[in-house]
Amino acid sequence: MTTAVDPARAHAKKKPAAVPEPPEHERAALDAAIADLGTGARAWSLLTLGQRRALLRRVHATTAAVAEGWADVASTSKGLTPGHPLRGEEWLSGPYAALVAVDAYADTLGALDAGRSPITGVKTGTAPGGRTVVHTSPLTATDRLLLSGCSTEVWLEPGVTADAARRAAGLGQRHPSDSGGVGLVLGAGNITSIPYLDVLYELMAFNRVAILKVNPTQDALVPVFERALAPLIEPGFLRIVTGGGDVGAYLTQHPSISHVHITGSEATFRAIVPNLTVPISAELGGVSPIIIVPGQWSAADLRYQAEHVVTMRLHNSGHNCIAGQVVLLSRDWPQRTDFLRELRAAYDRAPERPVWYPNSDKKMDAARDAYPDAARCGDGSRTLILASPADAESLETTEYFSPVLGVVTLAGTGQEFLDAAVAHANDRLTGTLGANVLIDPATQTALGAGFERAIADLHYGTVAVNAWTAFGFLTPTATWGAYPGGTVDDAPSGIGIVHNAFLLDRVERTVVRGPFRPFPRSATSAVRGYGLSVLPKPPWFVTSRTGAAVCEGFTRFRIDGDWAKMSVVLVKAFGA
């Protein structure tokens, strides 16, 4: 089973810092919530797999009931006014992500309850280095249609066989009566589904009930979470609390907490760890590369992939742990200047939106101080930095968490460039959460096995080929987290994984693959096995004119399965 790191041993010689405490009445309320969860933990251990599956079906229903309110509150809190073209982001990264995850976990419980492995019937394969690959999506014709030709694979640790993977899949649900106690989830402040999904993973993977401490940036969503997760709150499987650092610190030190999970900054992680006496898992972000493998691209390719890169940076105004930050580009690519021209144009024309996350202005100022020649794009809030490897240190080691995009040029073409870019990403960029690679089908075919070897050499928890790694976040049967090996003393992107709806054990990474070209141009490369998109532009692109309506429609389809309404949405998608 995937395990977290126990800091009690790693920090045995460190003297804990003084822990601030909330007022007495708040401490009493927190103590009461944790006491309720202790009772809930015993009740959870008595539920059968069938009862747990029925409970998740109720969670699906209550989440569906608040989906519109969820998307509206999230959009408004981020400064996206009614009618803003990017409000679709909050449908997709909020209620959509929650609904598909609940459904996937329910399917896993159904398989286990019937005596089957969750991955019975799921295609497996191999990857370089003796790795077994589980092809985790698409699994249905509906997914093939809606997911823009993207697929996900979970690569297991070298040496794990397909048979061993099938036997181990299920994690805590293979032993449902074993209680994991009470866990603390310190919720993220940027993407609204993260706290919801982290709570589900605690229950599913570890049989751990949870107290969720919401990040203050999401306080407005607490009533939504309480309604969506009411079936877990009522029997004592979940409690939701608010507050600042004093509440978080008090909870991390509570004697009845058996585990801590945090999605947040490395600075917060560093503040927590010295005082911990229980294991911790974490997702902490990082500086994500976008490797552009040189090839012969058409004008349409240059424009489309420039918009792809800009989406990786500007989604959620850049306030994403998985936002692409450093483009690694060949200085020997004959089309380098053309691509940079399209990149700047796409960066300029993306819809304006607020830079809303706390302290983002300071991070943007830091980037501009480090690179005074950086271009200010769009409405002036977007920063574009062109740097050589010699002066890229700040860009490559600081997660700016704001609309700051850098381009670093390296020598070479073909396999030489790809290998150099992989080594540069591994060795120079902070973090191991996600890496993106864009490559045209002809070049990928020419590289052959060398390309797959390079993907295996990228030490990142999610690697996306002709897609954005956020697609792996959105796919519940994929896994999400840092590359294995993080410790409490060295965890630039965290420790452990989440999502993982098949509950696979001994996971190394997720690989996402997408089509290099959208519909209809994807048809020519699809016949050679490089993916078929049925949409002219994914609705999550920041340049999609119909993204708001399409993302809402996708979410509503996951609620009601109404193909008549979905056909109207697909027509809108062709207007992107």
XYZ file of C-alpha atoms in Angstrom:
576
model
C 0.000 0.000 0.000
C 1.185 3.532 -0.696
C 2.567 4.929 2.531
C 3.304 8.407 3.794
C 6.499 9.453 5.490
C 6.648 9.333 9.275
C 8.348 12.530 10.472
C 8.634 11.316 14.050
C 11.852 9.482 13.172
C 13.135 11.955 10.606
C 12.846 14.866 13.041
C 13.484 13.105 16.334
C 16.298 15.516 17.242
C 14.479 18.698 16.268
C 12.852 20.753 18.986
C 9.244 21.560 18.029
C 8.451 25.225 17.607
C 5.782 26.836 19.742
C 2.344 26.146 18.302
C -0.169 29.032 18.361
C -3.581 28.067 19.646
C -7.047 29.322 18.721
C -9.359 30.695 21.445
C -10.720 28.231 24.001
C -14.216 28.039 22.506
C -12.741 27.192 19.078
C -10.529 24.520 20.592
C -13.562 22.992 22.272
C -15.447 22.913 18.973
C -12.487 21.300 17.210
C -12.128 18.714 19.980
C -15.816 17.868 19.675
C -15.533 17.487 15.884
C -12.601 15.097 16.253
C -14.439 13.125 18.945
C -17.366 12.730 16.538
C -14.956 11.454 13.913
C -13.572 8.874 16.319
C -17.064 7.430 16.559
C -17.436 7.771 12.797
C -14.227 5.840 12.195
C -15.650 2.856 14.052
C -18.922 3.152 12.117
C -17.061 3.274 8.780
C -15.224 0.058 9.623
C -18.585 -1.702 10.023
C -19.934 -0.760 6.588
C -19.870 -3.380 3.857
C -18.505 -2.569 0.425
C -22.053 -2.524 -0.906
C -23.114 -0.032 1.734
C -20.136 2.176 0.938
C -21.025 2.091 -2.744
C -24.610 3.095 -1.955
C -23.258 5.942 0.175
C -21.178 7.224 -2.731
C -24.251 7.157 -4.948
C -25.893 9.473 -2.421
C -22.827 11.729 -2.522
C -23.158 11.871 -6.311
C -26.771 13.000 -5.947
C -26.026 15.679 -3.357
C -23.054 16.942 -5.375
C -25.170 17.123 -8.508
C -27.738 19.177 -6.615
C -25.185 21.901 -5.808
C -23.170 21.820 -9.048
C -24.517 25.074 -10.450
C -24.130 26.903 -7.148
C -20.629 25.474 -6.759
C -19.512 26.751 -10.167
C -21.128 30.141 -9.589
C -19.627 30.725 -6.131
C -16.198 29.600 -7.310
C -16.311 31.828 -10.395
C -17.507 34.852 -8.474
C -14.907 34.408 -5.738
C -12.201 34.490 -8.438
C -13.558 37.642 -10.043
C -15.144 35.982 -13.086
C -18.361 37.896 -13.614
C -21.512 36.337 -15.106
C -20.965 35.739 -18.815
C -17.170 35.655 -18.552
C -15.808 33.197 -21.155
C -13.597 31.416 -18.615
C -16.281 30.501 -16.070
C -16.271 27.035 -17.615
C -12.998 26.375 -15.795
C -14.902 26.350 -12.522
C -17.457 23.844 -13.812
C -14.732 21.479 -15.023
C -12.248 21.760 -12.150
C -15.004 21.845 -9.519
C -18.219 19.790 -9.750
C -17.199 17.875 -12.890
C -14.010 16.581 -11.272
C -15.958 15.664 -8.126
C -18.733 13.810 -9.937
C -16.508 11.668 -12.141
C -14.380 10.750 -9.118
C -17.379 9.620 -7.060
C -18.586 7.489 -9.960
C -15.154 5.913 -10.459
C -14.772 5.030 -6.764
C -18.281 3.548 -6.764
C -17.324 1.350 -9.715
C -14.218 0.177 -7.857
C -16.285 -0.710 -4.787
C -18.749 -2.552 -7.011
C -15.978 -4.656 -8.538
C -14.482 -5.511 -5.155
C -17.901 -6.340 -3.738
C -18.402 -8.779 -6.621
C -15.071 -10.440 -5.892
C -13.233 -8.892 -8.858
C -10.149 -6.737 -9.090
C -11.011 -3.124 -9.985
C -8.810 -3.516 -13.074
C -10.257 -6.787 -14.320
C -10.756 -6.262 -18.039
C -8.624 -3.119 -18.114
C -5.893 -3.234 -20.739
C -2.307 -3.510 -19.491
C 1.011 -3.200 -21.258
C 4.671 -2.468 -20.688
C 6.972 0.534 -20.634
C 10.777 0.877 -20.650
C 12.617 -0.335 -17.568
C 10.448 -3.348 -16.763
C 7.387 -1.262 -15.928
C 3.802 -2.470 -16.152
C 1.320 0.001 -17.627
C -2.380 0.107 -16.733
C -4.433 1.913 -19.395
C -6.789 3.786 -17.092
C -8.774 5.888 -19.599
C -10.754 6.133 -21.781
C -12.777 3.154 -20.612
C -16.091 3.894 -22.338
C -17.301 5.177 -25.693
C -18.578 8.279 -23.907
C -15.112 9.104 -22.619
C -13.623 8.586 -26.066
C -16.062 11.130 -27.416
C -15.836 13.761 -24.684
C -12.171 13.714 -23.726
C -10.745 15.208 -26.928
C -8.782 12.093 -27.842
C -6.760 12.073 -24.618
C -5.853 8.923 -22.714
C -4.126 8.114 -19.431
C -1.804 5.321 -18.375
C -0.598 4.553 -14.877
C 2.971 3.246 -14.835
C 3.770 1.035 -11.875
C 7.126 0.690 -10.168
C 9.667 -1.398 -12.110
C 9.191 -5.101 -11.426
C 5.468 -4.999 -10.554
C 3.691 -7.486 -12.816
C 0.209 -7.109 -14.239
C -1.001 -10.049 -12.148
C 0.437 -8.521 -8.969
C -1.216 -5.196 -9.835
C -4.609 -6.855 -10.240
C -4.278 -8.675 -6.926
C -3.231 -5.559 -5.003
C -5.710 -3.097 -6.516
C -8.172 -1.900 -3.910
C -5.800 -0.699 -1.161
C -7.818 -0.116 2.018
C -11.031 -1.458 0.498
C -9.481 -4.913 0.314
C -9.620 -4.874 4.137
C -12.633 -2.644 4.862
C -12.843 -3.416 8.576
C -9.307 -2.089 9.208
C -9.721 1.479 10.400
C -7.221 4.146 9.434
C -8.331 6.406 12.271
C -8.907 10.133 11.924
C -6.971 12.110 9.341
C -6.510 15.840 8.907
C -6.891 17.264 5.391
C -5.502 20.768 4.960
C -7.353 21.926 1.868
C -5.938 23.703 -1.148
C -6.875 27.289 -1.863
C -6.794 27.387 -5.649
C -8.791 24.541 -7.287
C -12.144 23.961 -5.642
C -12.423 20.189 -6.108
C -9.110 19.433 -4.387
C -10.417 19.358 -0.762
C -13.387 17.233 -1.842
C -11.165 14.773 -3.737
C -8.599 14.550 -0.941
C -11.318 13.630 1.560
C -12.566 10.873 -0.751
C -9.063 9.438 -1.135
C -8.564 9.326 2.613
C -11.737 7.221 2.934
C -11.172 5.001 -0.088
C -7.440 4.334 0.041
C -6.891 4.238 3.795
C -10.291 3.823 5.503
C -9.546 7.137 7.194
C -12.313 9.528 8.189
C -11.306 13.157 7.972
C -11.498 16.605 9.419
C -11.174 19.030 6.514
C -9.680 22.426 7.313
C -10.674 24.643 4.397
C -8.193 27.179 3.068
C -9.487 30.718 3.795
C -9.639 31.462 0.066
C -12.453 28.899 -0.170
C -14.495 29.876 2.878
C -17.357 30.982 0.615
C -17.647 27.398 -0.627
C -18.096 25.813 2.792
C -21.919 25.763 2.543
C -21.559 24.095 -0.872
C -19.161 21.477 0.480
C -21.445 20.821 3.443
C -24.391 20.122 1.153
C -22.383 18.139 -1.401
C -20.787 15.945 1.256
C -23.757 15.737 3.610
C -23.970 11.905 3.299
C -20.451 11.732 4.757
C -21.019 14.413 7.396
C -24.251 12.981 8.822
C -22.781 9.627 10.010
C -19.574 11.221 11.308
C -17.189 10.341 8.451
C -16.308 13.985 7.795
C -16.187 17.301 9.606
C -15.441 20.619 7.880
C -13.852 23.529 9.751
C -12.514 26.954 8.860
C -9.857 29.224 10.302
C -6.347 30.469 9.892
C -2.926 29.121 10.673
C -3.698 28.806 14.380
C -6.497 26.319 13.665
C -4.321 24.343 11.281
C -1.470 24.225 13.775
C -3.776 23.101 16.583
C -5.163 20.291 14.458
C -1.762 19.042 13.315
C -0.808 18.646 16.977
C -4.049 17.058 18.145
C -3.408 13.698 19.856
C -6.346 12.022 18.093
C -5.114 12.801 14.581
C -3.375 9.809 12.995
C -2.283 11.338 9.697
C -1.991 14.705 7.929
C -2.477 15.421 4.236
C -1.788 18.860 2.781
C -2.163 20.399 -0.638
C -0.348 23.706 -0.546
C 2.997 25.441 -0.620
C 6.344 24.021 0.367
C 6.660 26.870 2.898
C 3.517 25.681 4.709
C 4.780 22.099 4.592
C 8.094 23.193 6.126
C 6.250 25.022 8.906
C 4.198 21.923 9.753
C 6.722 19.111 9.607
C 9.008 19.961 12.561
C 6.054 19.745 14.951
C 4.525 16.550 13.589
C 4.552 13.205 15.351
C 2.356 11.419 12.780
C 2.883 10.564 9.082
C 2.218 13.163 6.413
C 1.455 13.080 2.706
C 1.517 16.192 0.555
C 1.116 17.758 -2.879
C 3.248 20.883 -3.074
C 3.488 21.954 -6.698
C 6.679 22.924 -8.502
C 8.037 24.489 -11.694
C 6.624 22.540 -14.629
C 8.429 22.302 -17.979
C 6.867 22.337 -21.440
C 9.301 20.616 -23.810
C 8.782 21.597 -27.467
C 10.411 18.938 -29.657
C 11.385 20.570 -32.972
C 9.733 19.246 -36.115
C 8.075 20.452 -39.297
C 4.908 22.199 -38.106
C 2.231 23.837 -40.217
C 1.019 27.365 -39.526
C -2.098 25.838 -37.935
C 0.086 23.617 -35.741
C 2.111 26.587 -34.528
C -0.998 28.560 -33.639
C -2.812 25.659 -31.955
C 0.148 24.555 -29.834
C 0.920 28.137 -28.837
C -2.641 28.369 -27.493
C -2.047 25.021 -25.766
C 1.033 26.379 -23.981
C -0.764 29.584 -22.997
C -3.610 27.505 -21.543
C -1.108 25.610 -19.393
C 0.004 28.943 -17.933
C -3.150 31.054 -17.821
C -5.775 28.560 -16.636
C -7.028 29.851 -13.260
C -4.899 32.942 -13.877
C -1.758 30.871 -13.358
C -2.681 29.945 -9.779
C -2.123 26.214 -10.350
C 0.470 23.895 -8.907
C 0.595 22.238 -12.326
C 0.741 25.387 -14.452
C 3.386 25.204 -17.160
C 6.074 27.745 -16.346
C 9.215 27.029 -18.393
C 9.101 26.335 -22.139
C 12.216 24.432 -23.233
C 12.773 25.343 -26.879
C 15.461 24.417 -29.406
C 17.555 27.352 -30.541
C 18.326 25.297 -33.672
C 14.683 24.811 -34.681
C 14.111 26.664 -37.958
C 10.564 27.509 -36.796
C 11.594 28.835 -33.379
C 10.922 32.477 -34.269
C 7.554 31.605 -35.816
C 6.521 29.700 -32.694
C 7.584 32.527 -30.375
C 5.561 34.978 -32.457
C 2.451 32.781 -32.134
C 3.117 32.277 -28.417
C 3.277 36.012 -27.760
C 0.110 36.579 -29.806
C -1.817 33.890 -27.919
C -0.567 35.225 -24.590
C -1.853 38.677 -25.590
C -5.274 37.669 -26.878
C -6.404 35.315 -24.100
C -9.368 36.847 -22.212
C -8.534 39.269 -19.438
C -9.124 38.088 -15.909
C -8.147 39.060 -12.355
C -4.939 37.876 -10.731
C -6.743 36.925 -7.557
C -4.650 34.588 -5.413
C -3.157 36.190 -2.262
C 0.397 37.531 -2.645
C 0.479 36.927 -6.412
C 1.378 40.564 -6.996
C 4.552 40.085 -4.957
C 5.503 37.009 -6.959
C 4.999 38.842 -10.250
C 7.088 41.741 -8.952
C 9.823 39.275 -8.005
C 9.815 37.850 -11.535
C 10.061 41.306 -13.076
C 12.833 42.302 -10.692
C 14.787 39.187 -11.653
C 14.142 39.770 -15.369
C 13.756 43.508 -16.006
C 13.641 42.955 -19.784
C 10.596 40.679 -19.533
C 7.641 41.579 -21.734
C 4.319 42.587 -20.225
C 1.529 41.026 -22.247
C -2.236 41.272 -22.555
C -3.554 43.751 -20.034
C -0.066 44.077 -18.534
C -0.533 41.477 -15.809
C 1.089 38.700 -17.877
C 4.853 38.362 -17.922
C 6.847 36.651 -20.694
C 10.527 35.972 -20.032
C 13.094 34.899 -22.641
C 16.150 33.463 -20.928
C 19.292 31.512 -21.679
C 20.247 28.571 -19.448
C 22.911 30.777 -17.852
C 20.415 33.313 -16.453
C 17.342 31.093 -15.923
C 17.932 30.105 -12.281
C 15.165 32.247 -10.759
C 12.702 31.204 -13.440
C 13.536 27.530 -12.958
C 13.579 27.431 -9.160
C 10.733 29.770 -8.156
C 7.133 28.628 -8.510
C 5.596 31.982 -9.395
C 1.971 30.722 -9.108
C 0.850 33.640 -11.275
C 0.810 34.533 -14.992
C 4.571 34.333 -15.485
C 5.784 32.258 -18.453
C 9.422 31.728 -19.392
C 11.200 30.384 -22.456
C 14.647 28.821 -22.153
C 16.529 27.828 -25.313
C 18.733 24.750 -25.583
C 20.897 23.438 -28.406
C 20.104 20.530 -30.693
C 17.312 18.887 -32.619
C 15.737 15.430 -32.653
C 16.801 12.938 -30.001
C 19.764 15.095 -28.996
C 17.486 17.976 -28.073
C 14.889 15.778 -26.365
C 17.486 14.062 -24.188
C 19.060 17.402 -23.278
C 15.658 18.876 -22.423
C 14.764 15.898 -20.230
C 18.060 16.171 -18.362
C 17.603 19.938 -18.004
C 14.100 19.514 -16.598
C 15.186 16.820 -14.160
C 18.305 18.612 -12.972
C 17.487 22.319 -13.122
C 13.770 22.762 -12.465
C 12.363 22.670 -8.932
C 9.759 19.990 -8.345
C 8.643 16.669 -9.789
C 4.875 17.085 -10.115
C 4.332 17.333 -13.861
C 6.077 17.735 -17.223
C 4.602 18.382 -20.678
C 6.001 17.325 -24.056
C 4.715 18.573 -27.424
C 5.842 16.604 -30.496
C 4.407 16.149 -33.974
C 3.571 12.593 -35.135
C 6.243 12.454 -37.856
C 9.004 13.387 -35.417
C 7.692 10.972 -32.786
C 7.684 8.161 -35.352
C 11.237 9.015 -36.391
C 12.451 8.912 -32.771
C 10.745 5.555 -32.163
C 11.885 3.778 -29.013
C 14.102 6.724 -28.135
C 11.024 8.819 -27.478
C 9.521 6.315 -25.016
C 12.867 6.008 -23.275
C 12.969 9.790 -22.871
C 9.469 9.773 -21.361
C 10.621 7.104 -18.895
C 13.638 9.268 -18.027
C 11.458 12.241 -17.018
C 11.237 12.062 -13.223
C 7.778 13.549 -12.798
C 4.603 12.208 -11.225
C 2.595 13.029 -14.360
C 4.005 13.335 -17.868
C 1.742 14.608 -20.647
C 2.482 14.035 -24.337
C 0.594 16.464 -26.600
C -1.674 17.240 -23.666
C -1.527 19.216 -20.446
C -0.788 17.315 -17.248
C -3.930 18.845 -15.709
C -5.847 16.282 -17.758
C -4.298 13.678 -15.459
C -5.598 15.632 -12.476
C -9.079 15.676 -13.980
C -9.161 11.931 -14.730
C -10.126 10.018 -11.565
C -8.593 6.704 -12.622
C -5.234 8.405 -13.154
C -2.951 9.159 -10.218
C -1.831 12.564 -9.030
C 1.236 13.462 -7.024
C 4.984 13.923 -7.042
C 7.456 11.471 -8.508
C 8.266 8.833 -5.841
C 11.073 9.470 -3.386
C 9.988 12.580 -1.501
C 10.835 12.804 2.191
C 10.056 15.266 4.954
C 13.545 16.703 4.432
C 13.364 16.816 0.626
C 9.870 17.001 -0.848
C 9.820 19.802 -3.439
C 6.543 18.500 -4.909
C 5.310 16.391 -2.022
C 4.945 12.816 -0.805
C 2.472 10.190 -1.975
C -0.424 10.290 -4.437
C -4.171 10.985 -4.535
C -7.132 10.345 -6.905
C -6.184 6.829 -8.141
C -9.782 5.567 -8.273
C -8.677 2.028 -9.160
C -6.740 2.139 -5.851
C -3.587 0.818 -7.483
C -0.574 -0.010 -5.351
C 3.104 0.789 -5.999
C 2.430 3.553 -8.505
C 5.292 5.421 -10.122
C 3.573 7.926 -12.414
C 0.743 8.734 -14.816
C 1.346 9.346 -18.514
C -1.241 11.348 -20.454
C -1.332 11.164 -24.250
C -3.290 13.414 -26.588
C -3.552 14.137 -30.297
C -1.083 16.681 -31.650
C -3.763 18.180 -33.872
C -7.491 18.838 -33.237
C -10.387 17.801 -35.439
C -10.454 17.523 -38.417
C -6.663 17.631 -38.835
C -6.228 14.853 -36.243
C -7.748 12.300 -38.653
C -4.585 11.862 -40.701
C -2.379 11.071 -37.692
C -5.058 9.050 -35.879
C -4.771 6.249 -38.420
C -1.137 5.907 -37.306
C -2.118 5.581 -33.665
C -1.583 9.150 -32.473
C -5.065 9.859 -31.130
C -8.270 11.189 -32.637
C -9.923 14.319 -31.320
C -13.505 14.874 -32.418
C -13.423 18.517 -31.285
C -11.737 21.451 -33.064
C -10.459 22.782 -29.735
C -10.651 21.357 -26.191
C -13.148 23.376 -24.129
C -10.549 23.967 -21.402
C -8.355 26.036 -23.749
C -8.370 29.637 -22.546
C -8.894 30.684 -26.161
C -12.075 28.617 -26.587
C -14.971 30.928 -27.405
C -17.571 28.401 -26.210
C -15.633 26.881 -23.299
C -17.988 28.136 -20.605
C -21.091 26.594 -22.182
C -19.328 23.364 -23.170
C -17.735 22.736 -19.760
C -21.092 23.344 -18.086
C -22.722 20.982 -20.569
C -20.145 18.272 -19.936
C -20.813 18.548 -16.197
C -24.567 18.396 -16.605
C -24.173 15.317 -18.792
C -22.271 13.602 -15.976
C -25.319 14.354 -13.830
C -28.211 13.343 -16.069
C -26.710 11.430 -19.002
C -29.084 13.258 -21.367
C -27.729 12.705 -24.891
C -30.268 15.051 -26.464
C -28.911 17.960 -24.418
C -25.350 16.729 -24.952
C -25.785 16.849 -28.727
C -26.541 20.565 -28.429
C -23.404 21.027 -26.335
C -21.284 19.248 -28.948
C -22.621 21.570 -31.616
C -21.486 24.494 -29.460
C -18.069 22.825 -29.072
C -17.600 23.048 -32.827
C -17.888 26.806 -32.515
C -14.750 27.016 -30.401
